[in-house]
Each structure stands twice: as structure tokens, then as C-alpha cells.
Coordinates of N, CA and C in Angstrom, one line a residue:
M1 N 2.7 -18.5 8.6 CA 2.7 -18.0 10.0 C 3.3 -16.6 10.1
K2 N 4.3 -16.3 9.3 CA 4.9 -15.0 9.3 C 4.0 -13.9 8.9
R3 N 3.2 -14.2 7.9 CA 2.2 -13.3 7.4 C 1.2 -12.9 8.5
I4 N 0.7 -13.9 9.2 CA -0.2 -13.7 10.3 C 0.4 -12.8 11.4
T5 N 1.7 -13.1 11.7 CA 2.4 -12.3 12.7 C 2.5 -10.8 12.3
L6 N 2.8 -10.6 11.0 CA 2.9 -9.3 10.5 C 1.6 -8.6 10.5
A7 N 0.5 -9.3 10.2 CA -0.8 -8.7 10.1 C -1.2 -8.3 11.6
L8 N -1.0 -9.2 12.5 CA -1.4 -8.9 13.9 C -0.6 -7.8 14.5
S9 N 0.7 -7.7 14.1 CA 1.6 -6.6 14.5 C 1.1 -5.3 14.0
S10 N 0.7 -5.3 12.7 CA 0.2 -4.0 12.1 C -1.1 -3.6 12.8
I11 N -2.0 -4.5 13.0 CA -3.2 -4.2 13.7 C -3.0 -3.6 15.1
F12 N -2.0 -4.3 15.8 CA -1.7 -3.8 17.2 C -1.1 -2.4 17.2
I13 N -0.2 -2.2 16.3 CA 0.5 -0.9 16.3 C -0.4 0.2 15.8
S14 N -1.2 0.0 14.8 CA -2.0 1.1 14.1 C -3.4 1.2 14.6
Q15 N -4.0 0.1 15.3 CA -5.4 0.2 15.7 C -5.7 -0.1 17.1
I16 N -4.8 -0.7 17.8 CA -5.0 -1.0 19.2 C -4.3 -0.1 20.1
L17 N -3.0 0.1 19.9 CA -2.2 1.0 20.7 C -2.8 2.4 20.7
P18 N -3.2 3.0 19.6 CA -3.7 4.4 19.6 C -5.0 4.5 20.3
L19 N -5.7 3.4 20.6 CA -7.0 3.5 21.2 C -7.0 3.0 22.7
L20 N -5.8 2.9 23.2 CA -5.8 2.4 24.6 C -6.5 3.4 25.6
G21 N -6.5 4.7 25.2 CA -7.2 5.6 26.0 C -8.7 5.6 25.8
K22 N -9.2 4.9 24.8 CA -10.6 4.7 24.5 C -10.8 3.2 24.2
P23 N -10.6 2.3 25.1 CA -10.6 0.9 24.9 C -11.9 0.4 24.3
E24 N -13.0 1.0 24.6 CA -14.3 0.6 24.1 C -14.4 0.7 22.6
L25 N -13.6 1.5 22.0 CA -13.6 1.7 20.5 C -12.8 0.6 19.8
I26 N -11.9 -0.1 20.5 CA -11.1 -1.1 19.9 C -11.9 -2.2 19.2
I27 N -13.1 -2.5 19.9 CA -13.9 -3.6 19.3 C -15.2 -2.9 18.6
S28 N -15.1 -1.7 18.3 CA -16.3 -1.0 17.6 C -16.3 -1.5 16.2
D29 N -17.5 -1.4 15.6 CA -17.7 -1.9 14.2 C -16.7 -1.4 13.2
K30 N -16.5 -0.1 13.3 CA -15.6 0.6 12.3 C -14.2 0.1 12.4
N31 N -13.7 0.0 13.6 CA -12.3 -0.4 13.8 C -12.1 -1.9 13.4
I32 N -13.1 -2.7 13.7 CA -13.0 -4.1 13.3 C -13.0 -4.3 11.8
I33 N -13.8 -3.5 11.1 CA -13.8 -3.5 9.6 C -12.4 -3.2 9.1
I34 N -11.8 -2.2 9.7 CA -10.4 -1.8 9.2 C -9.4 -2.8 9.6
M35 N -9.6 -3.5 10.8 CA -8.7 -4.6 11.2 C -8.7 -5.7 10.1
V36 N -9.9 -6.0 9.6 CA -10.0 -7.0 8.6 C -9.3 -6.6 7.3
A37 N -9.5 -5.3 6.9 CA -8.8 -4.8 5.7 C -7.3 -4.8 5.9
N38 N -6.9 -4.4 7.1 CA -5.5 -4.4 7.5 C -4.8 -5.8 7.3
A39 N -5.5 -6.7 7.9 CA -5.1 -8.1 7.8 C -5.0 -8.6 6.3
A40 N -6.0 -8.2 5.6 CA -6.1 -8.7 4.2 C -4.9 -8.2 3.4
I41 N -4.5 -7.0 3.6 CA -3.3 -6.5 2.9 C -2.1 -7.4 3.2
W42 N -1.9 -7.7 4.4 CA -0.7 -8.5 4.8 C -0.8 -9.9 4.4
L43 N -2.0 -10.5 4.4 CA -2.2 -11.9 4.2 C -2.2 -12.2 2.7
T44 N -2.3 -11.2 1.8 CA -2.4 -11.5 0.4 C -1.0 -11.1 -0.3
Q45 N 0.0 -10.9 0.5 CA 1.3 -10.6 -0.1 C 2.4 -11.4 0.6
P46 N 3.5 -11.6 -0.1 CA 4.7 -12.3 0.6 C 5.1 -11.5 1.8
P47 N 5.6 -12.2 2.8 CA 6.0 -11.4 4.0 C 7.3 -10.6 3.8
I48 N 7.4 -9.5 4.5 CA 8.6 -8.7 4.5 C 9.5 -9.2 5.6
S49 N 10.8 -9.2 5.3 CA 11.8 -9.6 6.3 C 12.9 -8.6 6.4
S50 N 13.5 -8.5 7.6 CA 14.6 -7.5 7.8 C 15.8 -8.0 7.0
A51 N 16.0 -9.3 6.9 CA 17.1 -9.8 6.1 C 17.0 -9.4 4.7
E52 N 15.8 -9.5 4.1 CA 15.6 -9.1 2.7 C 15.8 -7.6 2.5
T53 N 15.4 -6.8 3.5 CA 15.6 -5.4 3.4 C 17.0 -5.0 3.4
K54 N 17.8 -5.6 4.3 CA 19.3 -5.4 4.3 C 20.0 -5.9 3.1
Q55 N 19.6 -7.1 2.6 CA 20.2 -7.7 1.5 C 20.1 -6.9 0.2
N56 N 18.9 -6.2 0.1 CA 18.7 -5.5 -1.1 C 18.7 -3.9 -1.0
K57 N 19.4 -3.5 0.1 CA 19.5 -2.1 0.4 C 20.1 -1.2 -0.7
N58 N 21.0 -1.8 -1.5 CA 21.7 -1.0 -2.5 C 20.7 -0.7 -3.7
R59 N 19.8 -1.6 -4.0 CA 18.8 -1.3 -5.0 C 17.6 -0.5 -4.4
D60 N 17.2 -1.0 -3.2 CA 15.9 -0.5 -2.6 C 16.1 0.8 -1.9
K61 N 17.3 1.1 -1.4 CA 17.6 2.3 -0.6 C 16.6 2.4 0.6
F62 N 16.1 1.3 1.1 CA 15.2 1.3 2.3 C 13.9 2.0 1.9
S63 N 13.5 2.0 0.7 CA 12.2 2.6 0.3 C 11.1 1.9 0.8
V64 N 11.2 0.6 1.1 CA 10.2 -0.2 1.7 C 9.8 0.3 3.1
L65 N 10.8 0.8 3.8 CA 10.6 1.3 5.2 C 9.8 2.6 5.1
L66 N 10.1 3.4 4.1 CA 9.5 4.7 3.9 C 8.0 4.5 3.6
I67 N 7.7 3.5 2.7 CA 6.3 3.2 2.4 C 5.6 2.7 3.6
L68 N 6.2 1.8 4.4 CA 5.6 1.3 5.6 C 5.3 2.4 6.6
F69 N 6.2 3.4 6.7 CA 6.1 4.5 7.6 C 4.8 5.3 7.3
F70 N 4.7 5.6 6.0 CA 3.5 6.5 5.6 C 2.2 5.7 5.6
S71 N 2.3 4.4 5.3 CA 1.1 3.5 5.3 C 0.5 3.4 6.7
I72 N 1.4 2.9 7.6 CA 1.0 2.7 9.0 C 0.7 4.0 9.7
G73 N 1.5 5.1 9.4 CA 1.3 6.4 9.9 C -0.1 7.0 9.6
S74 N -0.5 6.7 8.3 CA -1.8 7.2 7.9 C -3.0 6.6 8.6
I75 N -2.8 5.3 8.9 CA -3.8 4.6 9.7 C -3.9 5.0 11.1
V76 N -2.7 5.2 11.7 CA -2.6 5.7 13.1 C -3.2 7.0 13.3
I77 N -2.9 8.0 12.4 CA -3.5 9.3 12.4 C -5.0 9.2 12.3
S78 N -5.5 8.4 11.3 CA -6.9 8.2 11.1 C -7.6 7.7 12.4
V79 N -7.0 6.7 13.0 CA -7.6 6.1 14.2 C -7.7 7.1 15.4
I80 N -6.6 7.8 15.5 CA -6.5 8.8 16.6 C -7.5 9.9 16.4
D81 N -7.6 10.4 15.2 CA -8.5 11.5 14.8 C -9.9 11.1 15.0
W82 N -10.2 9.9 14.6 CA -11.6 9.3 14.8 C -11.9 9.0 16.2
G83 N -11.0 8.3 16.9 CA -11.2 7.8 18.2 C -11.4 8.9 19.3
Y84 N -10.6 10.0 19.1 CA -10.6 11.0 20.2 C -11.3 12.3 19.8
F85 N -11.6 12.5 18.6 CA -12.2 13.8 18.2 C -13.6 13.7 17.5
H86 N -13.9 12.6 16.8 CA -15.2 12.5 16.2 C -15.7 11.1 16.0
H87 N -15.5 10.2 17.0 CA -16.0 8.9 16.8 C -17.5 8.7 16.8
N88 N -18.2 9.8 17.2 CA -19.6 9.7 17.2 C -20.3 10.0 15.9
I89 N -19.5 10.3 14.9 CA -20.0 10.5 13.5 C -20.7 9.2 13.0
T90 N -21.9 9.4 12.5 CA -22.7 8.3 12.0 C -22.1 7.7 10.7
W91 N -22.7 6.6 10.3 CA -22.3 6.0 9.0 C -22.9 6.8 7.8
G92 N -22.2 7.9 7.5 CA -22.6 8.8 6.4 C -22.0 8.3 5.1
Y93 N -22.2 9.1 4.0 CA -21.8 8.7 2.7 C -20.3 8.5 2.6
T94 N -19.5 9.3 3.3 CA -18.1 9.2 3.3 C -17.6 7.9 3.7
V95 N -18.3 7.3 4.7 CA -17.9 6.0 5.2 C -18.0 4.9 4.1
F96 N -19.0 5.0 3.3 CA -19.2 4.0 2.2 C -18.3 4.3 1.1
I97 N -18.0 5.6 0.8 CA -17.0 5.9 -0.2 C -15.6 5.3 0.2
G98 N -15.3 5.5 1.5 CA -14.0 4.9 2.0 C -14.0 3.4 1.9
L99 N -15.1 2.8 2.2 CA -15.2 1.3 2.2 C -15.1 0.8 0.7
F100 N -15.6 1.6 -0.2 CA -15.5 1.2 -1.6 C -14.0 1.3 -2.1
F101 N -13.3 2.4 -1.7 CA -11.9 2.5 -2.0 C -11.1 1.3 -1.4
I102 N -11.4 1.0 -0.2 CA -10.7 -0.1 0.5 C -10.9 -1.4 -0.2
T103 N -12.1 -1.7 -0.5 CA -12.4 -3.0 -1.2 C -11.8 -3.1 -2.6
V104 N -11.9 -2.0 -3.4 CA -11.3 -2.0 -4.7 C -9.8 -2.1 -4.6
G105 N -9.2 -1.4 -3.6 CA -7.8 -1.3 -3.4 C -7.2 -2.7 -3.1
I106 N -7.8 -3.4 -2.1 CA -7.3 -4.7 -1.7 C -7.5 -5.7 -2.9
A107 N -8.6 -5.7 -3.6 CA -8.8 -6.6 -4.7 C -7.8 -6.4 -5.8
F108 N -7.6 -5.1 -6.1 CA -6.7 -4.7 -7.2 C -5.2 -5.1 -6.9
R109 N -4.9 -4.9 -5.6 CA -3.5 -5.2 -5.2 C -3.3 -6.8 -5.2
A110 N -4.3 -7.5 -4.7 CA -4.2 -8.9 -4.7 C -4.1 -9.5 -6.1
W111 N -4.8 -8.9 -7.0 CA -4.8 -9.3 -8.5 C -3.4 -9.1 -9.0
A112 N -2.8 -7.9 -8.7 CA -1.5 -7.6 -9.2 C -0.4 -8.5 -8.6
I113 N -0.5 -8.8 -7.4 CA 0.4 -9.8 -6.7 C 0.3 -11.2 -7.3
Q114 N -0.9 -11.6 -7.5 CA -1.1 -12.9 -8.1 C -0.6 -13.0 -9.5
T115 N -0.8 -11.9 -10.3 CA -0.4 -11.9 -11.7 C 1.1 -11.9 -11.8
L116 N 1.8 -11.2 -10.9 CA 3.3 -11.1 -10.9 C 3.9 -12.4 -10.4
G117 N 3.2 -13.1 -9.5 CA 3.7 -14.4 -9.0 C 5.0 -14.2 -8.2
K118 N 5.9 -15.1 -8.5 CA 7.2 -15.1 -7.8 C 8.0 -13.9 -8.0
F119 N 7.7 -13.1 -9.0 CA 8.5 -11.9 -9.2 C 8.1 -10.7 -8.3
F120 N 7.0 -10.9 -7.6 CA 6.6 -9.8 -6.6 C 7.5 -9.9 -5.4
T121 N 8.1 -8.8 -5.0 CA 8.9 -8.7 -3.8 C 8.7 -7.4 -3.1
A122 N 8.9 -7.5 -1.8 CA 8.6 -6.3 -1.0 C 9.7 -5.2 -1.2
T123 N 10.9 -5.6 -1.6 CA 12.0 -4.7 -1.8 C 12.3 -4.7 -3.3
V124 N 13.1 -3.7 -3.8 CA 13.5 -3.7 -5.2 C 14.6 -4.7 -5.4
Q125 N 14.3 -5.7 -6.2 CA 15.3 -6.7 -6.6 C 14.9 -7.4 -7.9
I126 N 15.9 -7.9 -8.6 CA 15.7 -8.6 -9.8 C 16.2 -10.0 -9.7
K127 N 15.3 -10.9 -10.1 CA 15.6 -12.4 -10.0 C 16.4 -12.8 -11.3
D128 N 17.1 -13.9 -11.1 CA 17.9 -14.4 -12.3 C 17.0 -14.7 -13.5
D129 N 15.8 -15.2 -13.3 CA 15.0 -15.5 -14.4 C 13.8 -14.5 -14.6
H130 N 14.1 -13.3 -14.2 CA 13.1 -12.3 -14.2 C 12.4 -12.1 -15.6
K131 N 11.1 -11.9 -15.6 CA 10.4 -11.7 -16.8 C 9.6 -10.4 -16.6
L132 N 9.4 -9.7 -17.7 CA 8.6 -8.5 -17.7 C 7.1 -8.8 -17.9
I133 N 6.3 -8.6 -16.9 CA 4.9 -8.9 -16.9 C 4.1 -7.6 -17.3
I134 N 3.3 -7.7 -18.4 CA 2.6 -6.5 -18.8 C 1.1 -6.8 -19.1
K135 N 0.6 -8.0 -18.6 CA -0.7 -8.4 -18.7 C -1.6 -8.0 -17.5
G136 N -2.9 -8.3 -17.6 CA -3.8 -8.0 -16.4 C -3.7 -6.6 -15.9
P137 N -3.5 -6.4 -14.6 CA -3.5 -5.1 -14.1 C -2.3 -4.3 -14.6
Y138 N -1.2 -5.0 -15.0 CA 0.0 -4.3 -15.5 C -0.2 -3.7 -16.9
S139 N -1.3 -4.0 -17.5 CA -1.7 -3.4 -18.8 C -2.4 -2.0 -18.5
I140 N -2.8 -1.8 -17.3 CA -3.6 -0.6 -16.9 C -2.6 0.4 -16.3
V141 N -1.7 0.0 -15.4 CA -0.6 0.9 -14.9 C 0.6 0.0 -14.6
R142 N 1.8 0.6 -14.6 CA 3.0 -0.2 -14.4 C 3.2 -0.7 -13.0
H143 N 2.6 -0.1 -12.1 CA 2.8 -0.5 -10.7 C 1.4 -0.6 -10.0
P144 N 0.6 -1.6 -10.4 CA -0.8 -1.8 -9.9 C -0.8 -2.1 -8.4
S145 N 0.2 -2.8 -7.8 CA 0.1 -3.2 -6.4 C 0.2 -1.9 -5.6
Y146 N 1.0 -0.9 -6.0 CA 1.1 0.4 -5.3 C -0.2 1.1 -5.4
L147 N -0.8 1.1 -6.5 CA -2.1 1.8 -6.7 C -3.1 1.1 -5.7
G148 N -3.1 -0.2 -5.7 CA -4.1 -0.9 -4.8 C -3.8 -0.5 -3.3
A149 N -2.6 -0.5 -2.9 CA -2.3 -0.1 -1.5 C -2.6 1.3 -1.2
W150 N -2.4 2.2 -2.2 CA -2.7 3.6 -2.0 C -4.2 3.8 -1.9
L151 N -4.9 3.1 -2.7 CA -6.4 3.2 -2.6 C -6.9 2.7 -1.3
T152 N -6.3 1.7 -0.8 CA -6.7 1.1 0.5 C -6.5 2.1 1.6
I153 N -5.3 2.7 1.7 CA -4.9 3.6 2.7 C -5.7 4.9 2.6
V154 N -5.9 5.4 1.5 CA -6.7 6.6 1.3 C -8.1 6.3 1.7
G155 N -8.6 5.2 1.3 CA -10.0 4.8 1.6 C -10.2 4.7 3.1
T156 N -9.1 4.2 3.8 CA -9.2 4.1 5.3 C -9.3 5.5 5.9
T157 N -8.6 6.5 5.4 CA -8.7 7.8 6.0 C -10.1 8.4 5.7
I158 N -10.6 8.1 4.6 CA -12.0 8.6 4.3 C -13.0 7.9 5.1
F159 N -12.8 6.6 5.3 CA -13.7 5.8 6.1 C -13.8 6.3 7.5
F160 N -12.7 6.8 8.1 CA -12.6 7.3 9.4 C -12.9 8.8 9.5
N161 N -13.2 9.4 8.3 CA -13.5 10.9 8.2 C -12.4 11.7 8.8
S162 N -11.1 11.3 8.4 CA -10.0 12.1 8.9 C -9.3 12.8 7.7
Y163 N -9.5 14.1 7.6 CA -9.0 14.8 6.5 C -7.5 15.1 6.7
I164 N -7.1 15.1 8.0 CA -5.6 15.3 8.3 C -4.9 14.0 7.8
A165 N -5.4 12.9 8.1 CA -4.8 11.6 7.6 C -4.9 11.5 6.1
L166 N -5.9 12.0 5.5 CA -6.1 11.9 4.1 C -5.0 12.7 3.4
G167 N -4.7 13.9 3.9 CA -3.6 14.7 3.3 C -2.3 14.0 3.5
F168 N -2.1 13.5 4.7 CA -0.8 12.8 5.0 C -0.6 11.6 4.1
A169 N -1.7 10.8 3.8 CA -1.6 9.6 3.0 C -1.4 10.0 1.5
I170 N -2.1 11.0 1.0 CA -1.9 11.4 -0.4 C -0.5 11.9 -0.6
I171 N 0.0 12.8 0.2 CA 1.3 13.4 0.0 C 2.4 12.5 0.4
G172 N 2.3 11.9 1.6 CA 3.4 11.1 2.1 C 3.6 9.8 1.2
M173 N 2.5 9.1 0.9 CA 2.6 7.9 0.1 C 2.9 8.2 -1.3
G174 N 2.4 9.4 -1.8 CA 2.8 9.8 -3.1 C 4.3 10.0 -3.3
V175 N 4.9 10.7 -2.3 CA 6.3 10.9 -2.3 C 7.1 9.6 -2.2
S176 N 6.7 8.7 -1.3 CA 7.4 7.5 -1.1 C 7.3 6.6 -2.3
Y177 N 6.1 6.6 -3.0 CA 6.0 5.8 -4.2 C 6.8 6.3 -5.3
Y178 N 6.9 7.7 -5.4 CA 7.7 8.3 -6.4 C 9.1 7.8 -6.3
I179 N 9.6 7.9 -5.1 CA 11.0 7.4 -4.8 C 11.2 6.0 -5.2
R180 N 10.2 5.1 -4.7 CA 10.3 3.7 -4.9 C 10.3 3.4 -6.4
I181 N 9.4 4.0 -7.2 CA 9.2 3.8 -8.6 C 10.5 4.1 -9.4
K182 N 11.1 5.3 -9.0 CA 12.3 5.7 -9.7 C 13.4 4.6 -9.5
L183 N 13.5 4.1 -8.3 CA 14.5 3.0 -8.0 C 14.2 1.8 -8.8
E184 N 12.9 1.4 -8.7 CA 12.5 0.1 -9.3 C 12.7 0.2 -10.8
E185 N 12.3 1.3 -11.4 CA 12.3 1.4 -12.9 C 13.7 1.5 -13.4
K186 N 14.6 2.1 -12.6 CA 16.0 2.1 -13.0 C 16.6 0.7 -13.1
A187 N 16.2 -0.2 -12.1 CA 16.6 -1.6 -12.2 C 16.0 -2.3 -13.3
L188 N 14.8 -2.1 -13.6 CA 14.1 -2.8 -14.7 C 14.6 -2.3 -16.1
I189 N 15.0 -1.1 -16.2 CA 15.6 -0.6 -17.5 C 16.9 -1.2 -17.7
E190 N 17.7 -1.4 -16.6 CA 19.0 -2.0 -16.7 C 18.9 -3.5 -17.3
I191 N 17.8 -4.2 -16.9 CA 17.6 -5.5 -17.3 C 16.9 -5.7 -18.6
F192 N 15.8 -4.9 -18.8 CA 15.0 -5.1 -20.0 C 15.2 -4.0 -21.1
G193 N 15.9 -3.0 -20.8 CA 16.3 -2.0 -21.8 C 15.1 -1.4 -22.6
L194 N 15.2 -1.5 -23.9 CA 14.2 -0.9 -24.8 C 12.8 -1.5 -24.6
Q195 N 12.7 -2.8 -24.2 CA 11.4 -3.4 -23.9 C 10.7 -2.7 -22.8
Y196 N 11.4 -2.3 -21.8 CA 10.7 -1.6 -20.7 C 10.5 -0.1 -21.1
L197 N 11.3 0.5 -21.8 CA 11.1 1.8 -22.3 C 9.9 1.9 -23.1
N198 N 9.6 0.9 -23.9 CA 8.4 0.9 -24.8 C 7.2 0.7 -23.9
Y199 N 7.3 -0.1 -22.9 CA 6.2 -0.4 -21.9 C 5.9 0.9 -21.2
Q200 N 6.9 1.7 -20.9 CA 6.6 3.0 -20.2 C 5.7 3.9 -21.0
K201 N 5.8 3.8 -22.3 CA 5.0 4.6 -23.2 C 3.6 4.2 -23.3
K202 N 3.3 2.9 -23.0 CA 2.0 2.3 -23.1 C 1.2 2.5 -21.8
A203 N 1.8 2.5 -20.7 CA 1.1 2.5 -19.4 C 1.6 3.5 -18.5
K204 N 0.8 4.2 -17.7 CA 1.2 5.2 -16.7 C 1.8 4.5 -15.5
R205 N 2.5 5.2 -14.7 CA 3.2 4.7 -13.5 C 2.2 4.0 -12.6
I206 N 1.3 4.9 -12.0 CA 0.4 4.4 -10.9 C -1.0 4.9 -11.0
I207 N -1.2 6.0 -11.7 CA -2.6 6.6 -11.8 C -3.0 6.6 -13.3
P208 N -3.9 5.8 -13.7 CA -4.3 5.6 -15.1 C -4.6 7.0 -15.8
F209 N -4.0 7.1 -17.0 CA -4.2 8.3 -17.8 C -3.6 9.6 -17.3
I210 N -3.0 9.6 -16.1 CA -2.5 10.8 -15.4 C -1.0 10.7 -15.2
W211 N -0.6 9.8 -14.3 CA 0.8 9.7 -13.9 C 1.4 8.3 -13.8

């Protein structure tokens, strides 16, 4: 139930509120497609709680809030840019490129979450029986769930033909993921030591073959 509440809240904040001045666009085909994608991201991951955020603030440094800010902000900017400045743009090739990114991103993130199982958490934390998972998508990059989310958000900005939002998503989410990864990998090295250091040599952080 909490996942559904979070999904509906995200849709309301990022896709309904920004379009109150253009209510006819709220139920347009493009906005509904992104509503489905928006919901899919929330429904395929464990729910985020304020209690968890506070409890793990020493390790997480509230990086989860930074990621949420840039993720939701990127969608809000996309929707505003599309809804008030160029909503009459037809279904061109950029829309399908964006849709491809969104689909791949959601699927890749869901695969990563399923592979990590109970060890996937919204905040940086280490469980008592924590295990280092390096199979499946974790053999491609060390943080595949972040890559999946990033692809989804970037795909959304492309889908809405918003270059302002695209820049915001690439830079803002890139910075927030850099901060989050530094915190997360510090905790993982403390627990797994040389095992994780060797894993770092085998797989890039978030962008295959690059970074």
C-alpha cells in the first residue's frame, strides 16, 4: 500500500500539479505514458520511509533526498517545458528514443533490485548478514539500479523534448549519484575490504566502460 501511495504522490507532484494551468494535458497520451513509467519505478522498489532516512543519516548523509530532488525536479521541468511551451510537437523520433531509454531503464533497475533482494535499500546501510552481490547486472556496473533510474529520467526528458530538463537531469543526477556512490562504497569497503576493492577493478561505477 505504501508503494502505491508513494507512486501516486510522485505522479501528483511531478505530473498533475505542474499542469493545473493546462488541465486538458493531464490526461494526454504522453503524460499518461510517463505516469505509467513513474508508477513502475516506485512499484518495483522497496518503499522509502522518513524513519529509515533519519535512522541511516550518518551513513547516507541524506543523499537519498538529493537523488529524489533531482529525479522529481527533472520530471517537473520536463512537464512544464512540454506543457506550456511545445506540447504540440508531434510524435517524432526523439519521443521514441526517450521511450526506449525509459523502458530499458525501468527493466534494468527492476532486474538490479530483484538480484540484490533484501540487500537493496533506499538509504546507505549495511545489514548484519550483508553479502556482496556481483552477478547479473552487478557484473556490468557496480550500481545498476542507479543506471536504470538515470536512464529512465533522462529518457523522460527526451520523451518530452525538453533540453533544459535533459541538462538538469544529466548534471544534477550525475552529481547526486557521485555523492551517493562515494558514501555507499566507503561503507562497502569497510565491510568487505579487499573483496570490494577487487570488484571495483572489474566493473565501472555506473556507466559501462567509462565511469
